[in-house]
XYZ file of C-alpha atoms in Angstrom:
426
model
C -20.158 15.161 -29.112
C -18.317 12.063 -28.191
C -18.615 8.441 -29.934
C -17.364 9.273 -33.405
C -18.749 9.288 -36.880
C -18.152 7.151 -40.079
C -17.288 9.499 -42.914
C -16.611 13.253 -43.315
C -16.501 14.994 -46.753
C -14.793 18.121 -46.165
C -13.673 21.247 -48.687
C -15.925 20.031 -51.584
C -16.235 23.073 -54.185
C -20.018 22.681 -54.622
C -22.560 20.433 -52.546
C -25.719 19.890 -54.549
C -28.445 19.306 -51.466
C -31.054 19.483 -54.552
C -33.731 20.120 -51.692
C -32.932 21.839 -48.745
C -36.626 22.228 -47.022
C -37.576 18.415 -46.929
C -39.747 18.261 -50.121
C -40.454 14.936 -51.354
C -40.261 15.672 -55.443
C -39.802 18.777 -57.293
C -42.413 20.349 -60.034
C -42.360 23.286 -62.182
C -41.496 26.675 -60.424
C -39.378 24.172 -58.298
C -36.837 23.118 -60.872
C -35.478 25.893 -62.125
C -32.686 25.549 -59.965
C -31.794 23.554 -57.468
C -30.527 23.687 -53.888
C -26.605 23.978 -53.566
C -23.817 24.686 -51.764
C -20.734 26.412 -52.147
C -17.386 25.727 -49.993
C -19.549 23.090 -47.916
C -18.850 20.064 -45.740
C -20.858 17.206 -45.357
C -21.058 14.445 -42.388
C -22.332 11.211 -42.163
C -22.970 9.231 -38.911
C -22.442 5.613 -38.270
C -26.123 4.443 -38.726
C -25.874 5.485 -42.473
C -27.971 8.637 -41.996
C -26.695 12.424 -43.154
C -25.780 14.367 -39.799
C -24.761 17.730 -40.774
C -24.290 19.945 -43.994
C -23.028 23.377 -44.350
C -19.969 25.258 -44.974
C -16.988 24.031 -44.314
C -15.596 26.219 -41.580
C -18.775 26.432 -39.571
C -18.680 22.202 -39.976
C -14.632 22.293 -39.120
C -16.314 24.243 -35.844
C -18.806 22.041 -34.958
C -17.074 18.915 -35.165
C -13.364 19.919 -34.011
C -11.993 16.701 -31.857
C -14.564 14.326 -33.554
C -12.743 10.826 -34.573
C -13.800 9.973 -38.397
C -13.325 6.318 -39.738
C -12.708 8.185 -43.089
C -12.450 11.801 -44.004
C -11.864 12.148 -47.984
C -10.762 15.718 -48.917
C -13.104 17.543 -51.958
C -11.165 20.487 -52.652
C -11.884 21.153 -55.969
C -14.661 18.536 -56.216
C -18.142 18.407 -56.189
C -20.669 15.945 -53.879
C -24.270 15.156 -55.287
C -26.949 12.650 -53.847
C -26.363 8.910 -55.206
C -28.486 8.515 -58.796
C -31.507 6.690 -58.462
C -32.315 4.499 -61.557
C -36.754 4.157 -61.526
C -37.091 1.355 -64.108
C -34.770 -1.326 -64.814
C -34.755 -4.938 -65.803
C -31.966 -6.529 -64.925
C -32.514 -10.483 -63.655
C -32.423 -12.412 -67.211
C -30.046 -15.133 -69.090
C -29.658 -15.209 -72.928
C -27.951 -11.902 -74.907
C -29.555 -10.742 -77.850
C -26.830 -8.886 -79.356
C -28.469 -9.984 -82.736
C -31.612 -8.179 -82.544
C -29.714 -4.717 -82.326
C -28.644 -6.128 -86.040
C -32.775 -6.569 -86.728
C -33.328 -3.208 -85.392
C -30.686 -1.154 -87.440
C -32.307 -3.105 -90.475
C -35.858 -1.759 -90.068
C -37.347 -4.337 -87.867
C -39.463 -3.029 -85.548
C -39.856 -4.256 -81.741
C -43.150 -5.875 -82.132
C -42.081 -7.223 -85.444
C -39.317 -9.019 -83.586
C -41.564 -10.122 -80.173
C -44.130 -11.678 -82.782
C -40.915 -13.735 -84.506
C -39.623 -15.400 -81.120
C -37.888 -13.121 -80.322
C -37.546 -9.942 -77.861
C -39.288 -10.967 -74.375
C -39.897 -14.351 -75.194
C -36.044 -15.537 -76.071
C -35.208 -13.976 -72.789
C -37.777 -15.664 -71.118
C -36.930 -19.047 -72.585
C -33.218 -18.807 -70.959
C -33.732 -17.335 -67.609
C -37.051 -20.373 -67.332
C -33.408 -22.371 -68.067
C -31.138 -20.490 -66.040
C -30.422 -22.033 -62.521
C -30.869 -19.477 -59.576
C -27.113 -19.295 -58.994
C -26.396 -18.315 -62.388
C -29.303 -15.454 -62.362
C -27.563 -14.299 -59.046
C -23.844 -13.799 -60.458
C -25.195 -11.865 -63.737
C -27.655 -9.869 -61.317
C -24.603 -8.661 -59.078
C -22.273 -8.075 -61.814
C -25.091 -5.552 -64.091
C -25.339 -3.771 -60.771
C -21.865 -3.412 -59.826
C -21.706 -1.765 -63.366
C -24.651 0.503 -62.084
C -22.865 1.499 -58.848
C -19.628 2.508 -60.781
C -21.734 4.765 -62.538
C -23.157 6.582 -59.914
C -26.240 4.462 -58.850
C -27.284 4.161 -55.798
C -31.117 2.945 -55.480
C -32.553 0.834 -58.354
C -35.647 -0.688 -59.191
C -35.567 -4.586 -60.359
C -38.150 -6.064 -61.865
C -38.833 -9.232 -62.211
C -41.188 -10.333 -65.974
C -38.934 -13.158 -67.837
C -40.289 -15.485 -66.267
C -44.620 -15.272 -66.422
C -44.924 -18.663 -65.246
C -45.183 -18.720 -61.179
C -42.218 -20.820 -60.571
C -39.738 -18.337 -62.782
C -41.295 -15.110 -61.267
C -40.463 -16.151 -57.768
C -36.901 -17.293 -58.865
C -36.298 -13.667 -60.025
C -37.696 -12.292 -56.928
C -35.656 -14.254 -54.545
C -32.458 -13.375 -56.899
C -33.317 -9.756 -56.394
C -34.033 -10.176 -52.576
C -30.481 -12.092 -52.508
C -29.063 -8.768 -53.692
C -30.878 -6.673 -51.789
C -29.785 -8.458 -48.325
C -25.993 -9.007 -49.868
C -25.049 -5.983 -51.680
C -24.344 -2.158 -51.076
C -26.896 -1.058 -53.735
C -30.641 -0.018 -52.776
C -33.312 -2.214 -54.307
C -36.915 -1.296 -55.078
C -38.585 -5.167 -56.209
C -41.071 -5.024 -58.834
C -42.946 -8.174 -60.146
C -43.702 -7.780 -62.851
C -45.108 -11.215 -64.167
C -47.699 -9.634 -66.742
C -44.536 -8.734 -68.675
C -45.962 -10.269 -71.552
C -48.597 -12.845 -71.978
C -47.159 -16.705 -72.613
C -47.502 -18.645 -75.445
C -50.361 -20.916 -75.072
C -52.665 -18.164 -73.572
C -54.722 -15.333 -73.886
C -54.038 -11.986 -71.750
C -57.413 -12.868 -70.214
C -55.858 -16.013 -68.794
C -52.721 -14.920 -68.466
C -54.848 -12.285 -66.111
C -56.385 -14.546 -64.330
C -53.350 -17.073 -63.536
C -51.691 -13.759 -61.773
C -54.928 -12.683 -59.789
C -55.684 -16.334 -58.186
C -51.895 -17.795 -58.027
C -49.153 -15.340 -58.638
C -50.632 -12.666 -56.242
C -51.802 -14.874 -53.080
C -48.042 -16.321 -53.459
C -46.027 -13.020 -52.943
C -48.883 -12.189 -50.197
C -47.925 -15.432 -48.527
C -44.240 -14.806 -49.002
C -44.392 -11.231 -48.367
C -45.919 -11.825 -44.533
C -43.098 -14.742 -43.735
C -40.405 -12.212 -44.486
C -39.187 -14.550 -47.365
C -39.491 -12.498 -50.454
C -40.154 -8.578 -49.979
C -41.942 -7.070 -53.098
C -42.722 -3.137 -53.225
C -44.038 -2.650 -56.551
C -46.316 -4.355 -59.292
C -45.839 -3.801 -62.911
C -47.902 -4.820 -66.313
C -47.450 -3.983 -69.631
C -50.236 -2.639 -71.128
C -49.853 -2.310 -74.739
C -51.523 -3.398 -78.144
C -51.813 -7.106 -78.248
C -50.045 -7.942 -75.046
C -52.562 -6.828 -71.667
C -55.484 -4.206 -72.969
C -56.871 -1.539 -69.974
C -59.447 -3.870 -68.395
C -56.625 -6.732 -67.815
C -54.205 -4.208 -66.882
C -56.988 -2.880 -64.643
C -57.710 -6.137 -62.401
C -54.283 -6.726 -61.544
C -52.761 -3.753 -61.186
C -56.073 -3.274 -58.396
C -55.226 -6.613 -57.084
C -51.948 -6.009 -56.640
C -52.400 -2.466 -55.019
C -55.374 -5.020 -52.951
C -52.354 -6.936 -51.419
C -50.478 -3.894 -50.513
C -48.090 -2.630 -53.691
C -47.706 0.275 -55.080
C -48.711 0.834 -58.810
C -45.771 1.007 -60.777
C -46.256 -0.088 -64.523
C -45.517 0.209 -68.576
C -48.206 2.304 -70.016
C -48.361 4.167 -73.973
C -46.134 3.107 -75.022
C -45.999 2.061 -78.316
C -49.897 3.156 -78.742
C -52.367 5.336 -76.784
C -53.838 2.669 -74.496
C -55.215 5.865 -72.010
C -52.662 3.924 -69.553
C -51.860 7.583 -67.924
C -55.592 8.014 -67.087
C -56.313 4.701 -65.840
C -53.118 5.127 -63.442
C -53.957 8.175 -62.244
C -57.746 6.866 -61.642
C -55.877 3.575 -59.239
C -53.548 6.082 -57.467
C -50.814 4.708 -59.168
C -47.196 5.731 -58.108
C -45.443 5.671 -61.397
C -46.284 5.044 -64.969
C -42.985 4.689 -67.464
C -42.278 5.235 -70.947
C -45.578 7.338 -72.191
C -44.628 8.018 -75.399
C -48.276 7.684 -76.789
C -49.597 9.888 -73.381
C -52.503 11.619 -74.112
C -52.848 15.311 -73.106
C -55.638 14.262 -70.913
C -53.656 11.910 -69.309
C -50.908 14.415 -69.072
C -53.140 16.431 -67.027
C -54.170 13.307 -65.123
C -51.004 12.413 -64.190
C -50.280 15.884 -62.325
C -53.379 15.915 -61.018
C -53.376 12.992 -59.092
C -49.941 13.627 -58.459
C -48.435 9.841 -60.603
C -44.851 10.327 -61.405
C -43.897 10.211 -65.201
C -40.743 7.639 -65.199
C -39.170 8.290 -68.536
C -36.632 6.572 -70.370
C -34.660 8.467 -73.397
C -32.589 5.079 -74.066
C -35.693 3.255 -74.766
C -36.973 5.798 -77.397
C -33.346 6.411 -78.996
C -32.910 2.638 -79.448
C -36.109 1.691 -80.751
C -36.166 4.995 -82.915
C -39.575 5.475 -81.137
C -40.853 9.532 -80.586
C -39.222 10.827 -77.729
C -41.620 10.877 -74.346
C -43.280 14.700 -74.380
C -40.892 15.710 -71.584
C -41.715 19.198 -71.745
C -45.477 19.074 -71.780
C -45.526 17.101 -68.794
C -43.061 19.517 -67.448
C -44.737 22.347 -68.487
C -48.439 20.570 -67.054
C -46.717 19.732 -63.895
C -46.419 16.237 -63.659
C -43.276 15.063 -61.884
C -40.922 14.179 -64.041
C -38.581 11.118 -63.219
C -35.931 9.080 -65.112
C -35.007 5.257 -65.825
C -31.641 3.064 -67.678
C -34.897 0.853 -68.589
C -32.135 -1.365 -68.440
C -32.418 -4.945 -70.260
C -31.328 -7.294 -73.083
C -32.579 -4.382 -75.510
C -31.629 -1.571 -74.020
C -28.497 -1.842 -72.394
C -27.238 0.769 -70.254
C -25.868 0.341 -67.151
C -25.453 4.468 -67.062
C -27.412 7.142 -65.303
C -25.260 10.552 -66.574
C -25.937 8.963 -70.254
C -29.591 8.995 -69.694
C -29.124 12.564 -68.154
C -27.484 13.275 -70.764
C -30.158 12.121 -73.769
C -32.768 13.790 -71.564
C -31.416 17.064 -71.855
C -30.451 16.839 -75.964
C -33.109 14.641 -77.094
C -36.660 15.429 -74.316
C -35.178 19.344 -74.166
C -35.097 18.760 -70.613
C -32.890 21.273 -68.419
C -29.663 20.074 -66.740
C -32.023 20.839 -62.882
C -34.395 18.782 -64.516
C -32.402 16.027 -65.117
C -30.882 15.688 -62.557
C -34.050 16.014 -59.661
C -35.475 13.881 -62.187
C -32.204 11.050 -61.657
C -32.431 11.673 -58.053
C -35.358 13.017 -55.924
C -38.330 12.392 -58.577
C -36.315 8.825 -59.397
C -36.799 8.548 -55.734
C -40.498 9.448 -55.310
C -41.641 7.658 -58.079
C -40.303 4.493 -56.021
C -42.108 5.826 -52.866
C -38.468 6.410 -51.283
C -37.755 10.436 -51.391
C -38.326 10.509 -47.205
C -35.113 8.779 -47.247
C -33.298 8.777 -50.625
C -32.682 11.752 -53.274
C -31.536 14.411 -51.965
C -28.833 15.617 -49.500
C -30.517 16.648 -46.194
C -30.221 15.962 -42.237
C -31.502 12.834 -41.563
C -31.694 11.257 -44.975
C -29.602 8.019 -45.929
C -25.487 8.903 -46.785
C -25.968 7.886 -50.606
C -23.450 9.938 -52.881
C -21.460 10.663 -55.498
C -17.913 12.957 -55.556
C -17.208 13.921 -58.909
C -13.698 15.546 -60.091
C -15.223 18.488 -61.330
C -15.579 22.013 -59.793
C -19.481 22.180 -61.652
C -22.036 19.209 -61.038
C -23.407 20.538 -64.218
C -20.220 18.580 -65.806
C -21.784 14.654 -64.691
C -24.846 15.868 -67.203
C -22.424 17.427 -70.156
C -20.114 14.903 -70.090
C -21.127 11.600 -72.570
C -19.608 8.898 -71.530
C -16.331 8.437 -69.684
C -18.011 8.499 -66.384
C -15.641 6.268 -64.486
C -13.259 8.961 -64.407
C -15.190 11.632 -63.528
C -17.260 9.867 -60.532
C -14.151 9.346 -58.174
C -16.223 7.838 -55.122
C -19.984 6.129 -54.964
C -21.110 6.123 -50.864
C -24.001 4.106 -49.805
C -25.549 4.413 -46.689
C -21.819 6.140 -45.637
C -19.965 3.259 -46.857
C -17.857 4.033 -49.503
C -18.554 0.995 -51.923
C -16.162 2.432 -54.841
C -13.234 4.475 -55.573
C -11.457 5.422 -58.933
């Protein structure tokens, strides 16, 4: 077994694999506990990719006389998959420190988008913001992601809703997905909001006949690559039938459905997705039971997002009837100038205390659900032979402690490993 590998994790107290027979998310029955290992070694191979798993005297065996550019010892430690983060918004210029102030005063969010404020302040700077400038804020929010534990993240693009803006964002987060360590999972997301001047109806139809044939264009000269397409339908922003014709456009040119639905009111977004074979729907705080049952029918993931609800003082997402109804359950920072955090084991941890959610749950839900609601769990998620060498090594003997703890994560999460490159160290 000549030729080496890149990185060996040996002693480690507890390996969480989360799956161990190659499923691609987890479900009811299925998360009641999850797949680990005790005493276990892990390897991973110069291309990036997971070569062997198991305990640590049977690996010790198998790989006696093998050269390793790094071996890190986890006595005492424990080794879980890299966090996946399923929603976040992170390309934008302008703070707006000052509408937390609003909030805590009784101003609701709508109440503050129909004042200036909320989506439309942000949009106004980053329209202003030069592509440079977008870049350095982009790689510094993520950096902060990656210290916490994040390893794949979805970045959506939707402060910009004029064509010119939108494809700024997206070649920002294509600069970061070809230059840093972090996964990426693009979103556009340019029916964000509808801008001033027009109606959702136009707004609608300026996507469908420019925006769209744009990113197709792009997309097939390898410029820009875009996975995902995202609309918020809500109340007085885009109602079902515009959400309808561009999410089916979008899916059309070849991206999965991936978008903000009941949120703040029951639009029946959960039906509607699960009707266009959507991959993901977030938030759902207004889901219907119906489209509960939808959702697990047609197999949509649920990406929820406890910070969203706990800063907006907005009813918590019904975790456990979609849990309990089988819909697979994932979790997201929602990251952005109103709700920001950077922190994956804090949303864990809100998921468990305030959506009653189970420490397995959380956790498949940070990890391989994160993963499959981004169409990524055949290579990201979970610990397994052949999957990509994104990890964590926390300084605990119990994983169980990255979910209990609140806060202080910097010390607990010793290393982050992407692709079996260890991209940070306490």
């Amino acid at each position: 077994m000549a030729g080496g590998h890149s990185l060996l994790l040996e002693n480690a107290q507890q390996v969480v694999l989360v799956c161990a027979r190659g499923e691609r998310f987890l479900a009811r029955d299925a998360l009641r506990s999850l797949a680990v290992l005790e005493g276990a070694s892990l390897v991973v191979g110069k291309d990036g990719f997971i070569k062997a798993i198991g305990p640590a005297d049977v690996i010790q065996r198998q790989f006696s006389g093998e050269t390793f550019e790094e071996i890190i010892d986890c006595s005492g430690k424990c080794i879980l998959p890299g966090l996946v983060d399923a929603h976040t918004h992170p390309v934008w210029a302008g703070e707006r420190v000052h509408e937390f102030a609003m909030k805590l005063a009784g101003a609701t969010y709508m109440e503050i988008h129909k004042a200036g404020g909320g989506i439309h302040f942000t949009v106004e700077r980053t329209r202003q913001a030069s592509e440079e400038e977008l870049f350095r804020s982009l790689q510094q929010r993520l950096q902060c992601m990656m210290r916490a534990g994040t390893t794949l993240v979805e970045c959506k693009s939707g402060y910009g809703l004029d064509l010119e803006t939108e494809l700024k964002m997206l070649r920002v987060i294509e600069r970061a997905r070809r230059e840093l360590d972090i996964g990426i999972s693009a979103t556009y997301c340019g029916a964000h909001s509808v801008p001033k001047g027009k109606t959702a109806t136009e707004a609608a139809d300026d996507i469908i006949n420019n925006h769209l044939p744009k990113l197709k264009e792009l997309g097939r000269n390898g410029e820009i690559h875009v996975d995902n397409i995202d609309v918020f339908c809500e109340k007085g922003v885009f109602d079902l039938d515009s959400t309808r014709r561009i999410l089916q456009r979008g899916k059309d040119i070849g991206l999965q459905i991936n978008f903000h639905g009941d949120e703040l009111h029951p639009m029946k977004a959960a039906e509607l997705g699960a009707e266009l074979g959507a991959q993901a729907i977030s938030h759902l705080e207004e889901v219907s039971d119906e489209g509960i049952v939808a959702m697990a029918t047609a197999r949509c993931s649920a990406i929820l997002l406890p910070t969203t609800a706990y800063m907006l003082r907005l009813k918590q997402p019904r975790a456990r009837k979609m849990l309990d109804e089988g819909v697979i359950v994932a979790l997201g920072s929602d990251f952005n100038p109103n709700a920001y955090c950077f922190s994956m084991p804090m949303v864990m941890h809100l998921a468990c205390v305030n959506m009653r959610m189970s420490m397995p749950e959380a956790l498949a839900a940070a990890t391989i659900n994160a993963a499959y609601a981004l169409g990524k769990s055949h290579t990201h998620g979970s610990l397994e032979v052949g999957k990509q060498g994104d990890l964590i090594i926390i300084n605990s003997s119990r994983w169980e402690h990255l979910i209990y703890q609140f806060g202080g994560h910097h010390e607990l999460i010793e290393y982050v490993i992407a692709k079996g490159k260890l991209i940070y160290k306490t």
